[in-house]
Structure formats: C-alpha cells, structure tokens
Amino acid sequence: MTNTPNSRHTSCDQTPAWAELQHLHATHRVDLRQAFTSTQRFAQFSFAAPYVLADLSKNLMDADIAQALNRLAAQTGLPEQRAAMFRGELVNRSEGRAVMHWLLRQPDDALKNLSAGKRTADIAATEFIAKEAIEVLQTRHAMLAYAERIRQDQQITDVVNIGIGGSDLGPQMAYLALKPQASRKIKFHFVSSVDGTEISQVFTQIKPETTLFLVASKSFTTLETMTNARTAKAWFLAQGGRDVARHFCALTTNTKAAAEFGISTTFGFKDWVGGRYSMWSAIGLPIAIAVGADHFMNMLAGACAMDQHFLHEPLATNVPVQLALLDIWYRNFHDFRSRSVAPYHSGLRRMQAYLQQLEMESNGKQVDQEGRALKVATSPVIWGEPAANGQHAYFQLLHQGSDVIPVEFIVVKAPNHGLADHHTKLLANALAQSRALMMGQGDKNGHRYLPGNRPSTTLLLDELTPQSLGALVALQEHRVFASGAMWGINSFDQWGVELGKVIANDMEQRLHTGQTDGLDGSTAALLQKLRS
Ligand code: F6P
C-alpha cells in the first residue's frame, strides 16, 4: 500500500514571499537593456542541467525578485511535495493514485535493487515501490525484446499507432525528434482523431500482411481510439488479413479490455502513470520500434539524469524549479496569460503540441488539491510553432502586439544534417528573435516602433539525441509539477475533460434519432442542420 501525502501545502498567496513579490512587482521595473549593462547577468541567470543549458537572463527579473521567488518555492513546501512524489505517496489525491513516471526511467540495476527491497541513492524501496519496480523491469524487457523483433521482422513495413492525447503526442513527438536514429525499414503512421479522414488515408498506404497496429490507450475506453481500433480490425479482416494476434498489439493499463477486444499481445503499465507522462512506459513502444532498445534506454537515461537534477540541485539553481518560478512570476504578478514555445529545430515540430497537453491538462485548474477554489490564476495558454515558420506568421504580434507574451526558444547547437549554411542561418534567427524582442527599436508612435523589453528564455541543447530529448521532456514535466505544487494544484487529474465526453455520447444518440428535447436553441438548430 502507498501512503497518503503527509505534506500539507501552504497556499501560495498566504506566504510572506507572495507579499514580497507583490511589493517587488510594484516597485521594481526591470529594463532588460539596462540590466545587461552588468556583464554578470548571463552568468547570474543561466543554469546548467543535464543536456540543457537554460538561459533565463532575458527575463524580467533581478536578484531581489529571484531571491523572493526562491523563498516562495520553499514556503509553499515544494521540496516536501517533490519528496512525497518520489516516495510514491498518493499525490494524485482526487484519484487516490501515486505519481511515479520517474520510476519508468530508473536504470535496470536500480530497478533490480528496488525490487529486492534495497534503497538506491534517491529512492526508498517501500513495499509498494519494490513491487512496482519488478513489474516495470519485466515490462521493459518484454517490450524492448518485442520492439527488436519487429525491427528485424522483414515482413513488417508499417506501424500504425492508434491513440490520442498522451497515447499519441509523446510517441509522435519523440519519433519525429529521433527520426535520424529511426529504422528506415518501417514507416510510422499516427492516427488519433475520430475523424475518419485520418485512418482512411492511412489505409490507402498500407497492406494488412505488412502492418502492425498498436492500440495505445491507458484506459482502453477512449471513444476516438476504440472507434479507430475497431475500424482497423474490420479493415484488416476485410482485406484478407489473418492472425490478429500478430498484427495487433495493445498498450494499456486495462489489459482485460484489450483481451476482450481480441488482442492477445499486450504491454501494460499502471495507473500511477498519467497519460501525458506515459511516453516512458509501454506507450513508448512505437519509439522503441523506431529507434531500437539502446536508443530508447538512452532516452530514459537522459530523463533520469534530469530527475536527479530536480531532486538534488538547490532550488536557486534547479532548472525545472527556476522555470516554474518564472511561470508564476509572469502569470500571477505580470498577468501574462500565455507562453509561446519556439523550437528552432524541425525535429521538435510536435513539441509545442506535446507541451500544450503536458502543461494545460496538468495545471489548467481552478481548485486546489482539496477541491477548494483557488484565489490565484494558474496555467498560461501554451502555443507555438517551429519558430522559423512562426517568425513569418505570428511573431509580428510578439514584437508589436498589445500583449506581452514570454517566448521559450529551444535551440540545438549541432545540426543532424550536413547543411551547415542552413543551420547557421537557423541559429542566427533564433538569436536575432530573442534579441529583437528584448532590444526593440525606434521612438514611440511610429509603425516601426518595437517597444522591446519583451522577455524570453532560451533552452540550449548541444545536439538532439535520445538522451537530450529525454532530459528536455523530463525538465518540462518537473517544471509543470513544480508550478502546480506551488499553486497547490493536483497536476495529475483531468476532470475537466469528462463533461464533453458525456455530452458527446448523448449527441451521438441525438444525431441518430433527431431528438432535440432539452437542448439549448443553438445546439438544437445545429443538430437539425447536420441531419438535414
Ligand atoms: O480525455 C483526456 C485524456 O484522458 C487524456 O488525459 C489522455 O492522454 C487521453 O484522453 C487519452 O486517454 P487514453 O490513453 O486512456 O486513451
């Protein structure tokens, strides 16, 4: 059995640091151009974590603000909440679950020790963790062996991942990021929407005898995924496909439902892995098939290195904590309501979609862990595009629009192609944008006036590898945990998505029957038009 958390959160707005920050916001106007007259600023506000250098120096803070923010982290009990998560306590209180995606990236040796009841440097081998560790290890070995078999199976040329949300975004984002390391033999397709356009287009590109369908769903009940899975199976059989057992594989916590669906090859994981935190689990099978067991393990190792950093680095230099504090500073004191993510690497072109779910589904909440109304604003809106494209689209608004929107640049030093000239130009643009946002230009009141002093963060990776990708994603996970913990949120439930699912079931019936009783005028009229 796991424990319930014994750490009680102090509401962030009740802490002395909150009042200090209110005062600092009212009295300190940070002008970045001025701030950089200090030659120490970059050294003062850039922090190294495994595989990632975080340059926070172009943000609207100074030493006093940074110190008050660090006090906020301590006063809201962030270290205690972090420890509770790594002890396997039931930190997801509304669902009565532990939160242990970090266990999935522990190396084999650590998992063996834990399962034998021996603590590691970081993790206590409670009865619960020991039991889970052995299962993690067994599933990992089975899944990676299966991935290697598929990679060597000359008959399989296409893998179709059917899943949505956390069962799609992580694998898809990581597959695209690691494509240079991926098998050329296998083509990957990701089907998420219930819009039949997606799966029917995939059907035109595949053959039943050379395709492996992965049905990825934590719950194995999600409408979109189950509809696509049924359609895929019907198509497979109608096309003369034989041996469903060989051509369908399920990735789920609900192994019973997978069996009832007729899938005998299943890789499981536990309810202590949130969907949006699940790419390290069996949900990562498409990544493992694409890049192979060694690269998959390297991705886990990069994430594990970031776990260590998050656990042990002092708050003042702890990169996930510093990013989270900045998020709070901007959201609650500056009232900046969104953050734009700008990956300057085409391999990271699904990163912003991934981060949208990670952050907004985790921290888009109005109540605290006890379900009481929060008095403070929470998650900003996360949005963006691979930035070279964004520059020629919406960056106008970032430079001259009426809202200040902090930008997070993700920059990779070494290219994974040989076109050096392209890469130099790409890097030049990344540097140019953060500098232009900060510097601005001209006198007030002309069309060419850019106010400047617009904040940005740059996350710098030496190269995009399985290790650095793992570290980057774990960094973002811990940042979301840290801001959620300081706000007092349960970052691991998502009750807000349930109502839409219930109403969709009702609407599906009504679309069949035409029944509009009890509906509002708009929905009733639209429904009738859709049926006519
Ligand atoms: O509806 C939201 C959600 O539950 C997400 O949290 C999750 O990632 C997604 O749907 C898919 O869920 P599942 O993996 O259970 O199919």
XYZ file of C-alpha atoms and ligand atoms in Angstrom:
548
model
C 0.000 0.000 0.000
C 1.110 3.529 -0.679
C 0.804 6.333 1.836
C -1.324 9.388 1.574
C 0.770 12.545 1.463
C 1.564 13.969 4.848
C 2.866 17.265 3.491
C 0.269 19.993 3.587
C 0.532 22.785 1.089
C 0.631 26.404 2.221
C -1.487 28.441 -0.146
C 0.989 30.424 -2.244
C -0.814 33.748 -1.792
C -0.635 33.338 2.004
C 3.160 33.113 2.095
C 5.391 36.044 3.106
C 7.218 35.636 -0.222
C 3.981 36.333 -2.121
C 3.594 39.683 -0.376
C 7.263 40.433 -1.045
C 6.777 39.647 -4.722
C 3.716 41.908 -4.879
C 5.829 44.675 -3.458
C 8.708 43.961 -5.840
C 6.358 43.931 -8.805
C 5.020 47.320 -7.800
C 8.433 48.855 -7.168
C 10.972 47.156 -9.472
C 10.641 47.843 -13.162
C 13.226 45.647 -14.817
C 14.507 47.044 -18.098
C 16.447 44.269 -19.758
C 18.540 46.644 -21.821
C 19.663 48.321 -18.632
C 20.066 45.022 -16.844
C 22.624 43.850 -19.415
C 24.922 46.720 -18.584
C 26.001 44.251 -15.899
C 28.414 41.827 -17.535
C 27.435 39.271 -14.903
C 23.809 38.975 -15.896
C 24.143 35.943 -18.162
C 26.237 34.092 -15.583
C 23.791 35.084 -12.855
C 20.655 33.904 -14.632
C 21.740 30.954 -16.746
C 21.677 27.484 -15.263
C 23.050 24.153 -16.378
C 21.064 20.950 -16.107
C 21.897 17.635 -17.771
C 21.927 18.128 -21.563
C 20.202 21.528 -21.287
C 21.520 24.991 -20.618
C 18.713 27.322 -19.561
C 19.344 30.991 -20.241
C 16.847 32.910 -18.125
C 18.770 36.163 -18.306
C 16.403 37.809 -20.805
C 13.561 37.656 -18.305
C 12.006 40.417 -16.258
C 13.741 39.740 -13.006
C 16.607 40.869 -10.869
C 18.439 39.445 -7.878
C 15.799 40.617 -5.371
C 12.984 39.099 -7.388
C 14.911 35.855 -7.879
C 15.540 35.564 -4.152
C 11.910 36.213 -3.281
C 10.849 33.610 -5.860
C 13.211 31.080 -4.300
C 11.673 31.820 -0.910
C 8.248 31.208 -2.461
C 9.354 27.727 -3.542
C 10.492 26.920 -0.010
C 7.479 28.487 1.707
C 4.929 26.651 -0.441
C 6.535 23.360 0.543
C 7.788 22.473 -2.926
C 10.714 20.349 -1.637
C 8.351 18.361 0.601
C 5.875 17.840 -2.239
C 8.685 16.721 -4.527
C 9.871 14.255 -1.875
C 6.319 12.930 -1.488
C 6.131 12.223 -5.227
C 9.454 10.364 -5.159
C 8.326 8.363 -2.109
C 5.369 7.045 -4.088
C 2.761 8.765 -1.917
C -0.737 9.317 -3.263
C -0.020 12.810 -4.554
C -2.813 12.481 -7.120
C -5.313 12.841 -4.317
C -8.547 13.199 -6.293
C -7.913 9.817 -7.925
C -6.103 8.260 -4.965
C -3.028 7.451 -7.038
C 0.719 7.691 -6.713
C 2.652 9.570 -9.404
C 5.693 7.565 -10.428
C 6.526 8.114 -14.090
C 10.075 8.748 -12.803
C 10.299 5.057 -11.825
C 9.974 4.150 -15.502
C 13.296 5.779 -16.279
C 15.345 4.214 -13.499
C 18.147 2.053 -14.899
C 17.787 -1.734 -14.798
C 20.203 -2.089 -11.874
C 18.305 0.391 -9.744
C 15.022 -1.373 -10.513
C 16.598 -4.707 -9.539
C 17.813 -3.245 -6.248
C 14.469 -1.661 -5.501
C 12.600 -4.841 -6.288
C 14.936 -6.679 -3.895
C 14.000 -4.164 -1.206
C 17.310 -2.256 -1.396
C 17.068 1.509 -1.497
C 19.001 3.412 -4.171
C 20.742 6.728 -3.630
C 17.462 8.514 -4.448
C 14.611 6.145 -3.820
C 13.443 4.259 -0.772
C 12.394 0.692 -1.515
C 8.984 0.765 0.129
C 6.914 -2.376 -0.261
C 4.864 -0.628 -2.936
C 7.848 0.690 -4.911
C 9.587 -2.700 -4.691
C 6.537 -4.404 -6.146
C 6.120 -1.875 -8.931
C 9.861 -1.853 -9.773
C 9.878 -5.524 -10.673
C 6.897 -5.063 -12.981
C 8.486 -2.047 -14.635
C 11.621 -4.064 -15.299
C 9.743 -7.084 -16.641
C 7.551 -4.991 -18.948
C 10.564 -3.004 -20.137
C 12.456 -6.160 -21.072
C 9.457 -7.731 -22.772
C 8.573 -4.595 -24.675
C 12.111 -3.898 -25.848
C 12.559 -7.512 -26.959
C 9.305 -7.219 -28.896
C 10.453 -3.929 -30.437
C 13.680 -5.592 -31.608
C 11.724 -8.496 -33.087
C 9.536 -6.100 -35.055
C 12.605 -4.197 -36.260
C 14.070 -7.425 -37.559
C 10.833 -8.809 -38.964
C 11.292 -8.329 -42.706
C 7.568 -8.640 -43.277
C 6.561 -5.601 -41.180
C 6.996 -2.375 -43.140
C 4.355 -0.172 -41.473
C 3.422 0.554 -37.873
C 0.161 2.359 -37.172
C -0.133 3.870 -33.685
C -3.789 4.353 -32.780
C -4.069 6.578 -29.724
C -4.919 10.118 -28.672
C -3.661 12.681 -26.153
C -0.902 11.185 -24.057
C -1.154 7.974 -26.063
C -0.258 9.857 -29.238
C 1.533 13.135 -28.586
C 4.572 11.782 -26.729
C 5.342 8.908 -29.107
C 4.707 11.070 -32.144
C 6.778 13.993 -30.856
C 9.672 11.707 -29.878
C 9.512 9.720 -33.134
C 9.827 12.920 -35.176
C 12.625 14.222 -32.959
C 14.598 10.991 -33.234
C 13.897 10.256 -36.889
C 17.590 10.381 -37.839
C 18.106 7.407 -35.486
C 14.965 5.604 -36.666
C 14.688 2.455 -38.742
C 14.337 3.189 -42.439
C 12.601 -0.141 -42.971
C 9.461 0.862 -41.116
C 7.087 3.667 -41.937
C 5.181 5.078 -38.973
C 1.612 6.381 -39.065
C -0.140 8.087 -36.145
C -3.918 8.000 -36.087
C -5.536 9.988 -33.306
C -8.736 11.721 -34.413
C -12.106 10.027 -34.740
C -12.379 11.967 -38.000
C -12.368 9.065 -40.452
C -10.205 11.087 -42.823
C -7.131 10.109 -40.842
C -7.471 6.357 -40.732
C -8.904 6.071 -44.226
C -5.868 7.907 -45.613
C -3.587 5.502 -43.759
C -5.483 2.528 -45.245
C -4.509 3.692 -48.730
C -0.829 3.405 -47.776
C -0.675 0.043 -46.016
C -1.271 -3.664 -46.566
C -2.650 -5.961 -43.870
C 0.137 -8.539 -44.121
C 2.912 -5.952 -43.630
C 1.278 -3.761 -40.967
C 1.422 -3.781 -37.190
C -1.349 -1.858 -35.413
C -0.545 -0.574 -31.928
C -3.686 0.282 -29.987
C -2.426 2.706 -27.356
C -4.850 3.734 -24.643
C -4.273 3.966 -20.925
C -7.957 3.355 -20.251
C -8.816 1.324 -23.359
C -12.175 3.106 -23.348
C -11.412 6.355 -25.192
C -14.043 6.876 -27.879
C -11.665 8.028 -30.614
C -9.157 5.256 -30.058
C -11.679 2.456 -29.688
C -13.568 3.575 -32.795
C -10.324 3.666 -34.810
C -9.205 0.325 -33.366
C -12.491 -1.359 -34.332
C -12.300 0.160 -37.812
C -8.683 -1.004 -38.194
C -9.570 -4.544 -37.174
C -12.573 -4.643 -39.515
C -10.411 -3.309 -42.376
C -7.662 -5.827 -41.605
C -10.088 -8.758 -41.738
C -11.965 -7.412 -44.783
C -8.652 -7.103 -46.654
C -7.953 -10.771 -46.043
C -5.694 -10.140 -43.054
C -5.103 -13.191 -40.894
C -3.531 -13.542 -37.498
C -4.878 -10.608 -35.494
C -2.589 -11.701 -32.670
C 0.473 -10.980 -34.798
C -0.750 -7.740 -36.339
C -2.385 -6.041 -33.349
C -0.742 -5.121 -30.078
C -2.263 -3.201 -27.150
C -0.512 -0.730 -24.834
C -2.725 -0.151 -21.834
C -3.384 -0.359 -18.117
C -6.651 -2.123 -18.946
C -5.324 -5.469 -20.140
C -8.717 -7.089 -19.529
C -10.450 -4.785 -22.030
C -7.644 -5.383 -24.543
C -8.175 -9.124 -24.249
C -11.931 -8.700 -24.691
C -11.203 -6.693 -27.823
C -9.317 -9.707 -29.119
C -5.750 -8.501 -28.718
C -3.500 -11.064 -27.095
C -0.174 -9.199 -27.275
C -0.349 -6.543 -24.592
C 2.200 -4.412 -22.768
C 0.811 -2.950 -19.595
C 1.519 -0.079 -17.263
C -0.020 1.130 -14.049
C -2.469 3.816 -13.043
C 0.366 5.774 -11.402
C 1.477 6.834 -14.890
C -0.581 9.776 -16.136
C -1.414 9.653 -19.852
C 0.596 12.804 -20.549
C 3.536 11.363 -18.591
C 3.461 7.970 -20.288
C 5.949 8.022 -23.165
C 8.452 6.258 -20.879
C 6.081 3.321 -20.379
C 4.654 0.765 -22.811
C 3.085 3.755 -24.566
C 6.659 4.415 -25.793
C 6.657 1.175 -27.824
C 6.471 2.997 -31.196
C 9.553 4.983 -30.170
C 11.341 1.767 -29.215
C 10.389 0.124 -32.513
C 11.577 3.180 -34.407
C 14.939 3.731 -32.724
C 15.652 0.369 -31.069
C 16.219 -0.683 -27.483
C 19.571 1.060 -26.965
C 18.367 4.484 -28.054
C 15.144 4.027 -26.070
C 17.219 3.264 -22.971
C 19.334 6.342 -23.715
C 16.176 8.441 -23.781
C 15.232 7.040 -20.368
C 18.762 7.740 -19.112
C 18.556 11.387 -20.187
C 15.257 11.748 -18.350
C 16.670 10.002 -15.296
C 19.602 12.432 -15.243
C 17.068 15.278 -15.175
C 15.191 13.544 -12.332
C 18.425 13.587 -10.320
C 18.934 17.249 -11.075
C 15.369 18.050 -9.997
C 15.795 16.036 -6.810
C 19.202 17.268 -5.711
C 20.040 20.645 -7.205
C 19.419 23.534 -4.774
C 16.230 25.442 -5.564
C 18.144 28.534 -6.669
C 19.906 26.681 -9.491
C 17.370 23.942 -10.114
C 16.271 24.445 -13.714
C 12.728 22.992 -13.538
C 12.141 24.984 -10.343
C 13.508 28.185 -11.840
C 11.295 27.818 -14.923
C 8.278 27.156 -12.726
C 9.010 30.214 -10.586
C 9.254 32.328 -13.689
C 5.907 30.931 -14.841
C 4.358 32.027 -11.533
C 6.043 35.425 -11.645
C 4.617 36.090 -15.099
C 1.170 34.556 -14.616
C 0.363 35.896 -11.160
C 2.270 39.157 -10.922
C 2.618 40.392 -14.503
C -0.690 38.829 -15.621
C 0.930 37.393 -18.774
C -1.613 34.837 -19.878
C 0.216 32.790 -22.440
C 3.651 31.493 -23.295
C 4.835 30.819 -26.799
C 7.099 27.837 -27.412
C 9.540 28.281 -30.269
C 11.550 25.167 -31.132
C 14.262 26.080 -33.637
C 14.517 22.509 -34.873
C 12.128 20.828 -37.261
C 12.571 17.557 -35.392
C 10.807 19.261 -32.477
C 7.821 20.259 -34.573
C 5.317 18.461 -32.332
C 6.955 19.669 -29.121
C 4.564 22.567 -28.645
C 1.551 20.244 -29.049
C 3.113 17.892 -26.525
C 3.740 20.734 -24.082
C 0.204 22.027 -24.522
C -1.205 18.814 -23.128
C 1.512 18.452 -20.509
C 1.035 21.899 -19.053
C -2.573 22.814 -19.767
C -4.108 19.452 -18.884
C -1.969 19.311 -15.737
C -2.317 22.863 -14.442
C -5.413 24.243 -16.167
C -7.330 24.046 -12.885
C -9.364 26.331 -10.634
C -9.257 24.339 -7.418
C -6.566 23.233 -5.011
C -5.732 19.673 -4.022
C -8.645 19.623 -1.587
C -11.060 20.881 -4.245
C -11.296 24.394 -2.773
C -11.457 27.368 -5.142
C -8.009 28.812 -5.809
C -7.552 32.528 -5.361
C -4.767 32.734 -7.925
C -4.594 32.263 -11.692
C -2.957 29.083 -12.970
C -1.594 27.632 -16.217
C -0.882 30.051 -19.032
C -2.013 29.137 -22.537
C 0.838 27.318 -24.281
C 1.090 27.683 -28.019
C 3.591 27.957 -30.838
C 5.065 26.530 -33.996
C 8.536 25.550 -35.113
C 9.850 29.016 -34.981
C 11.368 29.718 -38.333
C 7.761 29.350 -39.542
C 6.331 31.287 -36.635
C 8.627 34.188 -37.455
C 6.868 34.640 -40.761
C 3.436 34.341 -39.241
C 2.667 35.500 -35.692
C 5.970 36.885 -34.428
C 4.662 40.285 -35.524
C 2.312 40.160 -32.545
C 5.102 39.062 -30.218
C 7.119 42.132 -31.182
C 4.431 44.800 -31.526
C 1.162 43.367 -30.226
C -0.592 44.821 -27.206
C 0.051 41.751 -25.022
C 3.426 40.769 -23.677
C 3.946 37.066 -24.335
C 7.069 35.402 -22.953
C 8.718 33.174 -25.549
C 10.620 29.981 -24.847
C 13.217 29.314 -27.537
C 14.545 25.785 -27.887
C 17.814 25.860 -29.776
C 20.055 22.957 -30.807
C 23.720 23.737 -31.413
C 24.693 20.910 -33.766
C 22.512 20.028 -36.754
C 21.646 16.439 -37.590
C 22.217 17.082 -41.281
C 25.209 18.252 -43.289
C 23.802 21.588 -44.454
C 25.953 23.884 -42.324
C 24.817 27.046 -44.065
C 21.159 26.286 -43.281
C 21.982 25.663 -39.670
C 23.967 28.859 -39.243
C 21.031 30.795 -40.649
C 18.620 28.974 -38.330
C 20.735 29.755 -35.259
C 21.153 33.357 -36.390
C 17.390 33.705 -36.500
C 16.922 32.242 -33.044
C 19.454 34.673 -31.606
C 18.007 37.543 -33.608
C 14.483 36.991 -32.341
C 15.268 36.898 -28.644
C 17.498 39.923 -29.070
C 14.907 41.859 -31.086
C 12.202 41.088 -28.534
C 14.452 42.476 -25.839
C 16.012 45.447 -27.627
C 13.031 46.819 -29.523
C 13.574 49.754 -31.801
C 12.751 53.368 -32.529
C 10.714 56.139 -30.990
C 7.237 55.665 -29.661
C 4.355 56.238 -32.076
C 5.759 55.131 -35.458
C 4.792 51.996 -37.378
C 8.359 50.842 -36.966
C 8.378 51.192 -33.198
C 9.037 47.966 -31.286
C 8.735 48.509 -27.538
C 11.310 45.855 -26.634
C 11.860 44.629 -23.078
C 9.874 41.558 -24.096
C 11.025 38.526 -22.137
C 12.296 35.211 -23.423
C 14.035 32.098 -22.195
C 16.420 30.031 -24.307
C 16.866 26.325 -23.687
C 20.058 25.286 -25.416
C 20.883 21.685 -26.310
C 24.230 20.657 -27.765
C 22.534 18.184 -30.063
C 19.198 16.467 -30.374
C 19.792 12.902 -29.203
C 17.711 10.361 -27.314
C 19.462 11.499 -24.120
C 18.899 15.210 -24.621
C 15.306 14.678 -25.715
C 14.633 12.602 -22.606
C 16.197 15.294 -20.440
C 14.276 18.094 -22.145
C 10.925 16.349 -21.693
C 11.632 15.430 -18.064
C 12.648 19.038 -17.463
C 9.264 20.195 -18.718
C 7.440 17.566 -16.660
C 9.152 18.682 -13.476
C 8.587 22.334 -14.264
C 4.853 21.616 -14.564
C 4.944 19.625 -11.333
C 6.769 22.444 -9.555
C 4.423 25.233 -10.662
C 1.393 23.017 -9.943
C 2.758 22.184 -6.493
C 3.365 25.845 -5.688
C -0.128 26.781 -6.888
C -1.475 23.930 -4.762
C -2.939 22.069 -7.719
C -3.263 18.359 -8.300
C -1.403 18.314 -11.633
C -2.276 14.695 -12.297
C -6.037 14.566 -12.756
C -8.116 15.984 -15.634
C -11.740 16.101 -14.551
C -12.406 18.978 -16.909
C -12.424 16.730 -19.968
C -15.168 14.413 -18.710
C -18.262 16.556 -19.321
C -17.550 16.874 -23.039
C -17.241 13.097 -23.313
C -20.625 12.566 -21.616
C -22.347 15.149 -23.801
C -20.736 13.668 -26.932
C -22.325 10.297 -26.149
C -25.706 11.984 -25.817
C -25.155 13.965 -29.043
C -24.243 10.809 -30.937
C -27.614 9.300 -29.986
C -29.433 12.504 -30.895
C -27.685 12.661 -34.281
C -29.171 9.230 -34.960
C -32.668 9.995 -33.658
C -33.048 13.730 -34.257
C -34.294 14.148 -30.681
C -33.648 17.730 -29.519
C -35.723 17.875 -26.318
C -33.970 19.682 -23.506
C -31.258 21.190 -25.732
C -30.446 24.882 -25.990
C -31.582 26.649 -29.171
C -28.141 26.803 -30.757
C -27.252 23.143 -30.259
C -30.729 22.022 -31.355
C -30.613 24.106 -34.549
C -27.095 22.986 -35.440
C -28.030 19.372 -34.823
C -31.032 19.678 -37.117
C -28.915 21.282 -39.843
C -26.345 18.495 -39.557
C -29.122 15.923 -40.030
C -30.921 17.646 -42.896
O -9.584 12.933 -22.346
C -8.326 13.244 -21.912
C -7.474 12.011 -21.813
O -7.923 11.194 -20.791
C -6.010 12.361 -21.645
O -5.680 12.616 -20.332
C -5.345 11.160 -22.211
O -3.996 11.393 -22.533
C -6.201 10.903 -23.419
O -7.502 11.270 -23.015
C -6.195 9.508 -23.918
O -6.604 8.591 -22.939
P -6.322 7.066 -23.072
O -4.844 6.866 -23.143
O -6.941 6.427 -21.857
O -6.984 6.590 -24.336
